Every structure is written in structure tokens, then in C-alpha cells.
PDB file of C-alpha atoms in Angstrom:
ATOM      1  CA  MET A 162      16.405  -7.254  58.149  1.00  0.00           C
ATOM      2  CA  GLY A 163      13.934  -8.995  55.871  1.00  0.00           C
ATOM      3  CA  LYS A 164      14.320  -9.116  52.064  1.00  0.00           C
ATOM      4  CA  SER A 165      12.590  -6.545  50.015  1.00  0.00           C
ATOM      5  CA  LYS A 166       9.858  -7.911  47.731  1.00  0.00           C
ATOM      6  CA  ARG A 167       9.752  -4.794  45.545  1.00  0.00           C
ATOM      7  CA  ASN A 168      11.470  -6.514  42.617  1.00  0.00           C
ATOM      8  CA  SER A 169      10.276 -10.041  43.103  1.00  0.00           C
ATOM      9  CA  GLY A 170       7.675  -9.709  40.311  1.00  0.00           C
ATOM     10  CA  PRO A 171       4.054 -10.654  40.217  1.00  0.00           C
ATOM     11  CA  LYS A 172       2.815 -13.783  41.951  1.00  0.00           C
ATOM     12  CA  PRO A 173       2.418 -16.808  39.650  1.00  0.00           C
ATOM     13  CA  ASN A 174      -1.124 -17.284  38.288  1.00  0.00           C
ATOM     14  CA  SER A 175      -2.153 -13.738  39.565  1.00  0.00           C
ATOM     15  CA  ARG A 176      -4.092 -11.229  37.478  1.00  0.00           C
ATOM     16  CA  ARG A 177      -0.974  -9.090  37.411  1.00  0.00           C
ATOM     17  CA  ALA A 178       1.108 -11.980  36.129  1.00  0.00           C
ATOM     18  CA  GLU A 179      -1.457 -12.586  33.349  1.00  0.00           C
ATOM     19  CA  LEU A 180      -1.342  -8.885  32.329  1.00  0.00           C
ATOM     20  CA  THR A 181       2.440  -8.912  32.356  1.00  0.00           C
ATOM     21  CA  ALA A 182       2.509 -12.014  30.187  1.00  0.00           C
ATOM     22  CA  GLN A 183      -0.043 -10.474  27.855  1.00  0.00           C
ATOM     23  CA  ARG A 184       1.978  -7.286  27.432  1.00  0.00           C
ATOM     24  CA  ARG A 185       5.103  -9.297  26.832  1.00  0.00           C
ATOM     25  CA  ALA A 186       3.390 -11.322  24.107  1.00  0.00           C
ATOM     26  CA  GLU A 187       2.095  -8.148  22.454  1.00  0.00           C
ATOM     27  CA  ARG A 188       5.589  -6.636  22.437  1.00  0.00           C
ATOM     28  CA  GLU A 189       7.033  -9.779  20.921  1.00  0.00           C
ATOM     29  CA  ALA A 190       4.298  -9.954  18.271  1.00  0.00           C
ATOM     30  CA  LEU A 191       4.953  -6.292  17.387  1.00  0.00           C
ATOM     31  CA  ALA A 192       8.629  -6.942  17.081  1.00  0.00           C
ATOM     32  CA  ALA A 193       7.962  -9.906  14.812  1.00  0.00           C
ATOM     33  CA  THR A 194       5.654  -7.922  12.534  1.00  0.00           C
ATOM     34  CA  PRO A 195       7.459  -6.925   9.278  1.00  0.00           C
ATOM     35  CA  THR A 196       7.861  -3.203   8.934  1.00  0.00           C
ATOM     36  CA  ARG A 197       7.707  -3.531   5.153  1.00  0.00           C
ATOM     37  CA  PRO A 198       5.546  -6.568   4.428  1.00  0.00           C
ATOM     38  CA  PHE A 199       6.181  -6.441   0.652  1.00  0.00           C
ATOM     39  CA  GLU A 200       9.882  -5.645   0.722  1.00  0.00           C
ATOM     40  CA  GLY A 201      11.854  -7.498  -1.928  1.00  0.00           C
ATOM     41  CA  LEU A 202       9.075  -7.463  -4.506  1.00  0.00           C
ATOM     42  CA  ALA A 203       9.515  -5.334  -7.640  1.00  0.00           C
ATOM     43  CA  PHE A 204       5.818  -4.266  -7.192  1.00  0.00           C
ATOM     44  CA  GLU A 205       6.076  -3.440  -3.441  1.00  0.00           C
ATOM     45  CA  CYS A 206       5.045   0.180  -3.932  1.00  0.00           C
ATOM     46  CA  ASP A 207       2.140  -0.587  -6.237  1.00  0.00           C
ATOM     47  CA  LEU A 208       0.806  -3.170  -3.760  1.00  0.00           C
ATOM     48  CA  VAL A 209       0.895  -0.521  -1.023  1.00  0.00           C
ATOM     49  CA  ALA A 210      -0.961   1.926  -3.258  1.00  0.00           C
ATOM     50  CA  MET A 211      -3.548  -0.695  -4.157  1.00  0.00           C
ATOM     51  CA  ARG A 212      -3.929  -1.465  -0.446  1.00  0.00           C
ATOM     52  CA  GLU A 213      -4.250   2.119   0.769  1.00  0.00           C
ATOM     53  CA  PHE A 214      -5.772   4.517  -1.755  1.00  0.00           C
ATOM     54  CA  VAL A 215      -6.459   3.114  -5.267  1.00  0.00           C
ATOM     55  CA  ALA A 216     -10.133   2.443  -5.734  1.00  0.00           C
ATOM     56  CA  SER A 217     -10.434   0.048  -8.641  1.00  0.00           C
ATOM     57  CA  ALA A 218      -7.473  -1.693 -10.265  1.00  0.00           C
ATOM     58  CA  THR A 219      -6.336  -5.163 -11.181  1.00  0.00           C
ATOM     59  CA  ALA A 220      -3.172  -6.871 -12.409  1.00  0.00           C
ATOM     60  CA  PRO A 221      -2.184 -10.419 -13.345  1.00  0.00           C
ATOM     61  CA  LEU A 222      -0.208 -11.888 -10.435  1.00  0.00           C
ATOM     62  CA  PRO A 223       3.059 -13.351 -11.695  1.00  0.00           C
ATOM     63  CA  LEU A 224       3.033 -16.700  -9.876  1.00  0.00           C
ATOM     64  CA  THR A 225       5.973 -19.092  -9.932  1.00  0.00           C
ATOM     65  CA  ASP A 226       3.663 -22.014 -10.706  1.00  0.00           C
ATOM     66  CA  GLY A 227       0.016 -22.932 -10.892  1.00  0.00           C
ATOM     67  CA  ASP A 228      -2.443 -23.648 -13.664  1.00  0.00           C
ATOM     68  CA  ARG A 229      -5.156 -21.142 -12.550  1.00  0.00           C
ATOM     69  CA  PRO A 230      -4.880 -17.572 -13.824  1.00  0.00           C
ATOM     70  CA  THR A 231      -4.699 -15.304 -10.756  1.00  0.00           C
ATOM     71  CA  THR A 232      -5.376 -11.567 -10.588  1.00  0.00           C
ATOM     72  CA  ILE A 233      -4.463  -9.265  -7.699  1.00  0.00           C
ATOM     73  CA  ALA A 234      -7.183  -6.631  -7.176  1.00  0.00           C
ATOM     74  CA  THR A 235      -7.860  -3.610  -4.967  1.00  0.00           C
ATOM     75  CA  VAL A 236     -11.163  -4.838  -3.569  1.00  0.00           C
ATOM     76  CA  LEU A 237     -13.597  -7.700  -4.320  1.00  0.00           C
ATOM     77  CA  PRO A 238     -17.334  -7.953  -3.784  1.00  0.00           C
ATOM     78  CA  GLY A 239     -18.086  -8.058  -0.066  1.00  0.00           C
ATOM     79  CA  ALA A 240     -14.445  -7.112   0.654  1.00  0.00           C
ATOM     80  CA  VAL A 241     -13.590 -10.840   0.683  1.00  0.00           C
ATOM     81  CA  GLY A 242     -10.005 -12.028   0.670  1.00  0.00           C
ATOM     82  CA  ALA A 243     -10.212 -14.086  -2.475  1.00  0.00           C
ATOM     83  CA  LEU A 244     -12.622 -15.746  -4.907  1.00  0.00           C
ATOM     84  CA  VAL A 245     -12.591 -18.238  -7.772  1.00  0.00           C
ATOM     85  CA  ARG A 246     -15.006 -17.681 -10.614  1.00  0.00           C
ATOM     86  CA  ASP A 247     -17.180 -20.461 -11.902  1.00  0.00           C
ATOM     87  CA  ASP A 248     -16.055 -20.142 -15.498  1.00  0.00           C
ATOM     88  CA  GLU A 249     -14.037 -22.236 -17.918  1.00  0.00           C
ATOM     89  CA  ALA A 250     -10.711 -20.743 -16.840  1.00  0.00           C
ATOM     90  CA  ARG A 251     -11.584 -20.893 -13.128  1.00  0.00           C
ATOM     91  CA  HIS A 252     -10.119 -17.432 -12.802  1.00  0.00           C
ATOM     92  CA  ALA A 253      -8.849 -16.604  -9.299  1.00  0.00           C
ATOM     93  CA  PHE A 254      -8.832 -13.094  -7.669  1.00  0.00           C
ATOM     94  CA  VAL A 255      -6.953 -12.064  -4.572  1.00  0.00           C
ATOM     95  CA  ALA A 256      -7.792  -8.769  -2.830  1.00  0.00           C
ATOM     96  CA  MET A 257      -5.599  -6.168  -1.134  1.00  0.00           C
ATOM     97  CA  GLN A 258      -8.380  -4.316   0.570  1.00  0.00           C
ATOM     98  CA  VAL A 259     -10.187  -6.635   2.988  1.00  0.00           C
ATOM     99  CA  GLN A 260     -12.438  -6.479   6.046  1.00  0.00           C
ATOM    100  CA  THR A 261     -10.234  -8.708   8.277  1.00  0.00           C
ATOM    101  CA  PHE A 262      -6.485  -8.830   8.209  1.00  0.00           C
ATOM    102  CA  SER A 263      -3.563  -9.940  10.398  1.00  0.00           C
ATOM    103  CA  ALA A 264      -0.443  -8.005  11.467  1.00  0.00           C
ATOM    104  CA  ASP A 265       1.433  -9.364   8.346  1.00  0.00           C
ATOM    105  CA  LEU A 266      -0.299  -8.347   5.180  1.00  0.00           C
ATOM    106  CA  SER A 267       2.130 -10.286   3.076  1.00  0.00           C
ATOM    107  CA  ALA A 268       1.244 -13.485   4.849  1.00  0.00           C
ATOM    108  CA  ASP A 269      -2.542 -12.671   4.324  1.00  0.00           C
ATOM    109  CA  VAL A 270      -2.006 -12.314   0.550  1.00  0.00           C
ATOM    110  CA  ALA A 271       0.096 -15.511   0.465  1.00  0.00           C
ATOM    111  CA  ALA A 272      -2.599 -17.378   2.328  1.00  0.00           C
ATOM    112  CA  SER A 273      -5.242 -16.134  -0.118  1.00  0.00           C
ATOM    113  CA  VAL A 274      -3.116 -17.241  -3.078  1.00  0.00           C
ATOM    114  CA  GLU A 275      -2.656 -20.671  -1.546  1.00  0.00           C
ATOM    115  CA  TRP A 276      -6.410 -20.955  -0.965  1.00  0.00           C
ATOM    116  CA  THR A 277      -7.200 -20.225  -4.625  1.00  0.00           C
ATOM    117  CA  ARG A 278      -5.018 -23.171  -5.769  1.00  0.00           C
ATOM    118  CA  THR A 279      -7.563 -25.757  -4.589  1.00  0.00           C
ATOM    119  CA  ALA A 280     -10.707 -23.696  -4.035  1.00  0.00           C
ATOM    120  CA  GLU A 281     -13.873 -24.845  -5.813  1.00  0.00           C
ATOM    121  CA  PRO A 282     -15.143 -22.569  -8.615  1.00  0.00           C
ATOM    122  CA  GLY A 283     -17.863 -20.226  -7.452  1.00  0.00           C
ATOM    123  CA  THR A 284     -16.505 -19.959  -3.865  1.00  0.00           C
ATOM    124  CA  SER A 285     -14.949 -17.074  -1.970  1.00  0.00           C
ATOM    125  CA  LEU A 286     -12.716 -16.639   1.062  1.00  0.00           C
ATOM    126  CA  PRO A 287     -14.145 -14.258   3.622  1.00  0.00           C
ATOM    127  CA  ALA A 288     -10.872 -13.782   5.441  1.00  0.00           C
ATOM    128  CA  SER A 289      -7.326 -15.116   4.995  1.00  0.00           C
ATOM    129  CA  SER A 290      -5.876 -17.262   7.794  1.00  0.00           C
ATOM    130  CA  PRO A 291      -2.096 -17.442   7.422  1.00  0.00           C
ATOM    131  CA  SER A 292      -0.340 -20.120   9.464  1.00  0.00           C
ATOM    132  CA  GLU A 293       3.236 -21.257  10.119  1.00  0.00           C
ATOM    133  CA  GLU A 294       2.926 -23.467   7.036  1.00  0.00           C
ATOM    134  CA  THR A 295       1.900 -20.589   4.732  1.00  0.00           C
ATOM    135  CA  PRO A 296       4.739 -19.964   2.229  1.00  0.00           C
ATOM    136  CA  ALA A 297       6.255 -16.516   1.993  1.00  0.00           C
ATOM    137  CA  LEU A 298       4.642 -14.372  -0.690  1.00  0.00           C
ATOM    138  CA  ARG A 299       8.061 -13.815  -2.345  1.00  0.00           C
ATOM    139  CA  ASP A 300       8.267 -17.639  -2.783  1.00  0.00           C
ATOM    140  CA  LEU A 301       4.899 -17.745  -4.600  1.00  0.00           C
ATOM    141  CA  VAL A 302       5.487 -14.890  -7.084  1.00  0.00           C
ATOM    142  CA  VAL A 303       8.167 -13.921  -9.539  1.00  0.00           C
ATOM    143  CA  ALA A 304       9.614 -11.197  -7.297  1.00  0.00           C
ATOM    144  CA  ASP A 305      11.435  -9.200  -9.942  1.00  0.00           C
ATOM    145  CA  THR A 306       8.526  -8.888 -12.390  1.00  0.00           C
ATOM    146  CA  PRO A 307       6.596  -5.520 -12.318  1.00  0.00           C
ATOM    147  CA  LEU A 308       2.814  -5.612 -12.351  1.00  0.00           C
ATOM    148  CA  GLU A 309       0.895  -4.843 -15.454  1.00  0.00           C
ATOM    149  CA  ILE A 310      -1.838  -2.766 -13.805  1.00  0.00           C
ATOM    150  CA  THR A 311      -5.187  -1.881 -15.286  1.00  0.00           C
ATOM    151  CA  VAL A 312      -7.007   1.023 -13.617  1.00  0.00           C
ATOM    152  CA  HIS A 313     -10.770   0.785 -13.915  1.00  0.00           C
ATOM    153  CA  LYS A 314     -13.330   3.637 -13.897  1.00  0.00           C
ATOM    154  CA  ASP A 315     -15.863   1.460 -12.067  1.00  0.00           C
ATOM    155  CA  PHE A 316     -16.420  -2.069 -10.679  1.00  0.00           C
ATOM    156  CA  SER A 317     -18.036  -3.628 -13.713  1.00  0.00           C
ATOM    157  CA  TRP A 318     -15.148  -6.040 -13.838  1.00  0.00           C
ATOM    158  CA  TRP A 319     -16.636  -7.697 -10.681  1.00  0.00           C
ATOM    159  CA  VAL A 320     -19.007  -9.470 -13.140  1.00  0.00           C
ATOM    160  CA  PRO A 321     -17.527 -11.835 -15.795  1.00  0.00           C
ATOM    161  CA  GLU A 322     -17.893 -10.658 -19.368  1.00  0.00           C
ATOM    162  CA  GLY A 323     -21.114 -11.824 -20.913  1.00  0.00           C
ATOM    163  CA  VAL A 324     -22.826 -12.433 -17.565  1.00  0.00           C
ATOM    164  CA  GLU A 325     -25.899 -10.413 -16.662  1.00  0.00           C
ATOM    165  CA  PRO A 326     -25.771  -9.560 -12.899  1.00  0.00           C
ATOM    166  CA  ASP A 327     -28.961  -9.993 -10.844  1.00  0.00           C
ATOM    167  CA  ALA A 328     -30.625  -7.014  -9.207  1.00  0.00           C
ATOM    168  CA  GLU A 329     -28.825  -7.379  -5.912  1.00  0.00           C
ATOM    169  CA  VAL A 330     -25.337  -7.588  -7.508  1.00  0.00           C
ATOM    170  CA  ALA A 331     -26.128  -4.729  -9.827  1.00  0.00           C
ATOM    171  CA  ALA A 332     -27.189  -2.570  -6.823  1.00  0.00           C
ATOM    172  CA  THR A 333     -23.948  -3.482  -4.992  1.00  0.00           C
ATOM    173  CA  ILE A 334     -21.847  -2.436  -8.000  1.00  0.00           C
ATOM    174  CA  GLU A 335     -23.765   0.770  -8.328  1.00  0.00           C
ATOM    175  CA  ARG A 336     -23.102   1.665  -4.695  1.00  0.00           C
ATOM    176  CA  ALA A 337     -19.415   0.862  -5.047  1.00  0.00           C
ATOM    177  CA  ASN A 338     -19.190   2.972  -8.252  1.00  0.00           C
ATOM    178  CA  GLY A 339     -20.639   5.917  -6.364  1.00  0.00           C
ATOM    179  CA  ALA A 340     -17.750   5.884  -3.949  1.00  0.00           C
ATOM    180  CA  ILE A 341     -14.947   5.803  -6.465  1.00  0.00           C
ATOM    181  CA  LEU A 342     -12.391   8.654  -6.723  1.00  0.00           C
ATOM    182  CA  PRO A 343     -11.091   8.833 -10.320  1.00  0.00           C
ATOM    183  CA  SER A 344      -7.496   7.496 -10.357  1.00  0.00           C
ATOM    184  CA  ALA A 345      -4.611   7.076 -12.853  1.00  0.00           C
ATOM    185  CA  ARG A 346      -1.187   5.620 -12.633  1.00  0.00           C
ATOM    186  CA  LEU A 347       1.340   8.076 -14.097  1.00  0.00           C
ATOM    187  CA  SER A 348       3.495   6.677 -16.919  1.00  0.00           C
ATOM    188  CA  ALA A 349       6.918   8.200 -17.590  1.00  0.00           C
ATOM    189  CA  ASP A 350      10.539   7.077 -17.646  1.00  0.00           C
ATOM    190  CA  GLY A 351      11.828   6.639 -14.097  1.00  0.00           C
ATOM    191  CA  VAL A 352       8.364   6.842 -12.597  1.00  0.00           C
ATOM    192  CA  SER A 353       6.568   3.960 -10.903  1.00  0.00           C
ATOM    193  CA  ALA A 354       3.825   3.802  -8.214  1.00  0.00           C
ATOM    194  CA  ALA A 355       2.992   7.542  -8.747  1.00  0.00           C
ATOM    195  CA  TRP A 356      -0.754   7.795  -8.660  1.00  0.00           C
ATOM    196  CA  TRP A 357      -2.995  10.766  -9.718  1.00  0.00           C
ATOM    197  CA  VAL A 358      -6.278  10.893  -7.632  1.00  0.00           C
ATOM    198  CA  ASP A 359      -9.139  13.325  -8.216  1.00  0.00           C
ATOM    199  CA  ALA A 360     -10.609  14.214  -4.818  1.00  0.00           C
ATOM    200  CA  GLY A 361     -13.159  16.733  -6.201  1.00  0.00           C
ATOM    201  CA  ASP A 362     -12.154  20.242  -5.354  1.00  0.00           C
ATOM    202  CA  LYS A 363      -8.467  19.344  -5.979  1.00  0.00           C
ATOM    203  CA  ALA A 364      -6.419  16.520  -7.397  1.00  0.00           C
ATOM    204  CA  HIS A 365      -3.386  14.889  -5.886  1.00  0.00           C
ATOM    205  CA  ILE A 366      -0.287  12.904  -6.833  1.00  0.00           C
ATOM    206  CA  ARG A 367       0.535  10.304  -4.273  1.00  0.00           C
ATOM    207  CA  TRP A 368       3.892   8.809  -4.952  1.00  0.00           C
ATOM    208  CA  VAL A 369       4.836   5.634  -3.048  1.00  0.00           C
ATOM    209  CA  ARG A 370       8.652   5.680  -2.785  1.00  0.00           C
ATOM    210  CA  PRO A 371      10.841   2.594  -2.135  1.00  0.00           C
ATOM    211  CA  GLU A 372      13.697   4.407  -0.309  1.00  0.00           C
ATOM    212  CA  ASP A 373      14.445   4.244   3.409  1.00  0.00           C
ATOM    213  CA  GLU A 374      12.047   6.646   5.161  1.00  0.00           C
ATOM    214  CA  ASP A 375      14.729   8.744   6.887  1.00  0.00           C
ATOM    215  CA  ALA A 376      16.919   8.983   3.775  1.00  0.00           C
ATOM    216  CA  LEU A 377      13.946  10.112   1.687  1.00  0.00           C
ATOM    217  CA  MET A 378      12.831  12.666   4.271  1.00  0.00           C
ATOM    218  CA  ILE A 379      16.301  14.218   4.175  1.00  0.00           C
ATOM    219  CA  ALA A 380      16.194  14.372   0.400  1.00  0.00           C
ATOM    220  CA  LEU A 381      12.775  15.983   0.413  1.00  0.00           C
ATOM    221  CA  ALA A 382      14.000  18.545   2.957  1.00  0.00           C
ATOM    222  CA  ARG A 383      16.982  19.500   0.780  1.00  0.00           C
ATOM    223  CA  LEU A 384      14.643  20.005  -2.210  1.00  0.00           C
ATOM    224  CA  SER A 385      12.174  21.991  -0.076  1.00  0.00           C
ATOM    225  CA  ALA A 386      14.875  24.303   1.235  1.00  0.00           C
ATOM    226  CA  ARG A 387      15.823  25.356  -2.291  1.00  0.00           C
ATOM    227  CA  GLY A 388      12.239  25.519  -3.620  1.00  0.00           C
ATOM    228  CA  ASP A 389      12.391  22.394  -5.773  1.00  0.00           C
ATOM    229  CA  LEU A 390       9.834  20.222  -3.983  1.00  0.00           C
ATOM    230  CA  HIS A 391       7.056  20.276  -6.617  1.00  0.00           C
ATOM    231  CA  VAL A 392       5.826  18.508  -9.749  1.00  0.00           C
ATOM    232  CA  GLY A 393       5.679  21.580 -11.917  1.00  0.00           C
ATOM    233  CA  GLU A 394       3.615  24.798 -12.167  1.00  0.00           C
ATOM    234  CA  GLY A 395       0.256  24.489 -10.499  1.00  0.00           C
ATOM    235  CA  SER A 396       1.421  21.956  -7.935  1.00  0.00           C
ATOM    236  CA  ARG A 397       2.092  22.281  -4.187  1.00  0.00           C
ATOM    237  CA  PHE A 398       3.698  19.864  -1.764  1.00  0.00           C
ATOM    238  CA  ALA A 399       0.859  18.981   0.641  1.00  0.00           C
ATOM    239  CA  GLY A 400       2.569  16.555   3.024  1.00  0.00           C
ATOM    240  CA  SER A 401       3.332  12.870   3.241  1.00  0.00           C
ATOM    241  CA  PHE A 402       2.040   9.773   4.891  1.00  0.00           C
ATOM    242  CA  ARG A 403       3.852   6.747   6.254  1.00  0.00           C
ATOM    243  CA  THR A 404       2.410   3.333   5.593  1.00  0.00           C
ATOM    244  CA  HIS A 405       3.851  -0.220   5.588  1.00  0.00           C
ATOM    245  CA  GLY A 406       7.366   1.073   6.134  1.00  0.00           C
ATOM    246  CA  LEU A 407       7.269   3.475   3.150  1.00  0.00           C
ATOM    247  CA  LEU A 408       6.954   7.219   2.751  1.00  0.00           C
ATOM    248  CA  VAL A 409       4.336   8.652   0.319  1.00  0.00           C
ATOM    249  CA  PRO A 410       4.847  12.331  -0.651  1.00  0.00           C
ATOM    250  CA  VAL A 411       1.575  14.026  -1.611  1.00  0.00           C
ATOM    251  CA  PHE A 412       1.164  16.959  -3.997  1.00  0.00           C
ATOM    252  CA  ASP A 413      -1.889  19.133  -4.530  1.00  0.00           C
ATOM    253  CA  LEU A 414      -2.708  19.761  -8.151  1.00  0.00           C
ATOM    254  CA  ASP A 415      -4.911  21.819 -10.408  1.00  0.00           C
ATOM    255  CA  PRO A 416      -7.847  19.373 -11.034  1.00  0.00           C
ATOM    256  CA  GLU A 417      -8.542  20.800 -14.454  1.00  0.00           C
ATOM    257  CA  ARG A 418      -5.371  19.312 -15.932  1.00  0.00           C
ATOM    258  CA  HIS A 419      -5.283  15.780 -17.321  1.00  0.00           C
ATOM    259  CA  PRO A 420      -3.200  13.216 -15.357  1.00  0.00           C
ATOM    260  CA  ASP A 421      -0.795  12.764 -18.343  1.00  0.00           C
ATOM    261  CA  GLU A 422       0.110  16.443 -18.090  1.00  0.00           C
ATOM    262  CA  TRP A 423       1.819  15.774 -14.731  1.00  0.00           C
ATOM    263  CA  ALA A 424       3.887  12.781 -15.887  1.00  0.00           C
ATOM    264  CA  GLU A 425       7.034  14.511 -17.134  1.00  0.00           C
ATOM    265  CA  ALA A 426       7.228  16.976 -14.252  1.00  0.00           C
ATOM    266  CA  THR A 427       6.934  14.007 -11.831  1.00  0.00           C
ATOM    267  CA  ALA A 428       9.748  12.287 -13.699  1.00  0.00           C
ATOM    268  CA  GLU A 429      11.859  15.443 -13.328  1.00  0.00           C
ATOM    269  CA  LEU A 430      11.217  15.450  -9.602  1.00  0.00           C
ATOM    270  CA  GLY A 431      12.326  11.884  -9.478  1.00  0.00           C
ATOM    271  CA  ARG A 432      15.621  12.789 -11.182  1.00  0.00           C
ATOM    272  CA  ARG A 433      16.055  15.619  -8.661  1.00  0.00           C
ATOM    273  CA  LEU A 434      15.389  13.177  -5.782  1.00  0.00           C
ATOM    274  CA  ASP A 435      17.908  10.626  -7.126  1.00  0.00           C
ATOM    275  CA  GLU A 436      20.592  13.353  -7.233  1.00  0.00           C
ATOM    276  CA  THR A 437      19.681  14.562  -3.745  1.00  0.00           C
ATOM    277  CA  LEU A 438      19.598  11.105  -2.173  1.00  0.00           C
ATOM    278  CA  ALA A 439      23.217  10.729  -3.194  1.00  0.00           C
ATOM    279  CA  ASP A 440      24.200  13.776  -1.161  1.00  0.00           C
ATOM    280  CA  THR A 441      25.475  12.644   2.272  1.00  0.00           C
ATOM    281  CA  SER A 442      26.630  16.026   3.560  1.00  0.00           C
ATOM    282  CA  ASP A 443      25.276  17.466   6.861  1.00  0.00           C
ATOM    283  CA  LEU A 444      22.064  19.379   6.616  1.00  0.00           C
ATOM    284  CA  THR A 445      22.317  23.141   6.693  1.00  0.00           C
ATOM    285  CA  PRO A 446      20.176  25.106   9.170  1.00  0.00           C
ATOM    286  CA  ASP A 447      17.656  25.893   6.430  1.00  0.00           C
ATOM    287  CA  GLN A 448      17.476  22.269   5.476  1.00  0.00           C
ATOM    288  CA  ARG A 449      16.957  21.177   9.043  1.00  0.00           C
ATOM    289  CA  ARG A 450      14.123  23.677   9.491  1.00  0.00           C
ATOM    290  CA  ALA A 451      12.602  22.333   6.259  1.00  0.00           C
ATOM    291  CA  ARG A 452      12.905  18.753   7.513  1.00  0.00           C
ATOM    292  CA  ASP A 453      11.087  19.699  10.731  1.00  0.00           C
ATOM    293  CA  GLY A 454       8.366  21.396   8.730  1.00  0.00           C
ATOM    294  CA  LEU A 455       7.919  18.349   6.514  1.00  0.00           C
ATOM    295  CA  ARG A 456       7.691  16.032   9.469  1.00  0.00           C
ATOM    296  CA  SER A 457       4.960  18.164  11.056  1.00  0.00           C
ATOM    297  CA  ARG A 458       2.830  17.455   7.937  1.00  0.00           C
ATOM    298  CA  GLN A 459       3.391  13.732   8.121  1.00  0.00           C
ATOM    299  CA  VAL A 460       0.556  11.317   8.801  1.00  0.00           C
ATOM    300  CA  THR A 461       0.995   7.659   9.743  1.00  0.00           C
ATOM    301  CA  LEU A 462      -1.718   5.384   8.328  1.00  0.00           C
ATOM    302  CA  ARG A 463      -0.479   2.027   9.745  1.00  0.00           C
TER     303      ARG A 463
END
């Protein structure tokens, strides 16, 4: 009886062998991709917000060394990865929202920071190209220092103060301004990375949370089952989205109220969440049903 060739694998150098090798490489690359690219940074949640849904915001980047002042920004002109201004300070800007990016966003940001160190004033980096020699972002920044974020109503900060933009630049800024959704970062004790966004017919709070996704989902389910999943009167839990290894609960709001009016109720929700996260008991049937309902309203961005 001859040997079966069923499990002998594809022939070397065949098309099937190439496809098998390609799929293996893709699986290995996926396994090597960090689930939480900014984990370990005090400003992880704000970086995720600036990457995914904040329109116009900037913050000084707390670098461990370097003579050039560097600002992290939501988006730069032309959606480039970084630029260095041709001014006396040779101010550098690094973007979170870019046209081209790799599987490791943290490495992209690190590569952009490294580029700004030696870049000539007046130049920009269309796309970051991290390599094996690129330092980890956590080694380039003071990891335990929160960001001092400035939220802008428009993109006028794209042009240095005292500089009159030409017609083309002015038109680009005007188009970008027309696409902005008004945003605000809520400020209250115990609240960080909670963002108010005006979407027109309604407003939202999008709160990027640092906890493990599964643990946070269970806590949200416990609150939902007892009617405590809200940020005060006039709010409604709308769902959540998953992005960069984090869970972002979203609440619909009355758009007529000022962002500051939601700050204390959001802080109160945070206190309820902290208490509930400490509960390790088994879920009740009502809580399990609530968890299943919350998961059905979950959207994965990336």
C-alpha cells in the first residue's frame, strides 16, 4: 500500500506554498501587533480620543530629552505625519490622524518624533516609517505625565501667529473648519479622557476608559441592570465602541446644555463604575441579559 500524500503539505515553490507562507506571515504579524499601542502612558486614553474622534486639539508632548519644542496634534495640514515650522523655535508637530499608518500606531508616533529631532525647518513628513531601530514611544516621553490639552474651535493654529496665510492655505483651513464637530474635554475630579461632541441633532459624551474591556463591560452591565448607566437627567446610554484595545462608552445628550453641565454627573458615573468594578460576584440573570444587550450595541473601529 502506498503512502497517503494528503498531509504532506504543498509542494515547495508552488503557488499553494506561497499562499500558505503568506497567510502564516499575516498571522504572525497580527499576533505581534500590540492590542493597546499606547498602554503604559498616562495619556493613553487621550491619545486614542485624539486619534479617533477629536477634531482639533493640541498638547505639548512631554519628551524625555530634546531641544525642539514638540506638540502632539489631532491632524496637520495635508494629514502629514509630522512637520517642523520655519520659525525661531523650530517648533515640531506630530499628528495622530494621518493618511498612511502601520499596524503599530505607537511605533508610527515614535518614528515621527524621531524624525522631528533632525528635520530641517519648513519640512514635513508625509508618512512615518518605523523600523527595528525606532525607539519605543514610552522611551521617548515622560510616560507618567498627563497631557495639557488645548481644544480648538477651528484650525487657525495651523498657521503660526503673525503669519498671513496665502490664498491656497486659507482655503484649505476654511474647508477643514467646515468639517469640525464642536468638542470639549470634560473637566471634573476623577474624570479624564471624557469628551463631549456636538453632532448636530444631538450631543454625545464619549468616554475612553483604561480598564480591561471585559471587566468594564461587566461593570457597565451591572449598572445597566439597576438603571444607573447614565450621566444624569437628559442622557441615555447609546452604546460603545472598541478601539486600540479600549472600550469607549457613548451617551446621547440634550444638545442644548453646555458641556460643563455634564461634568459632575460624569464624575458620579465614574464613582459608580469604580465601585462596581470591585464587585467580583457572579452576574445575576438580569445582569447577564444586560451584558448581552450592551454587547449587541458595540461597534469595533479597529
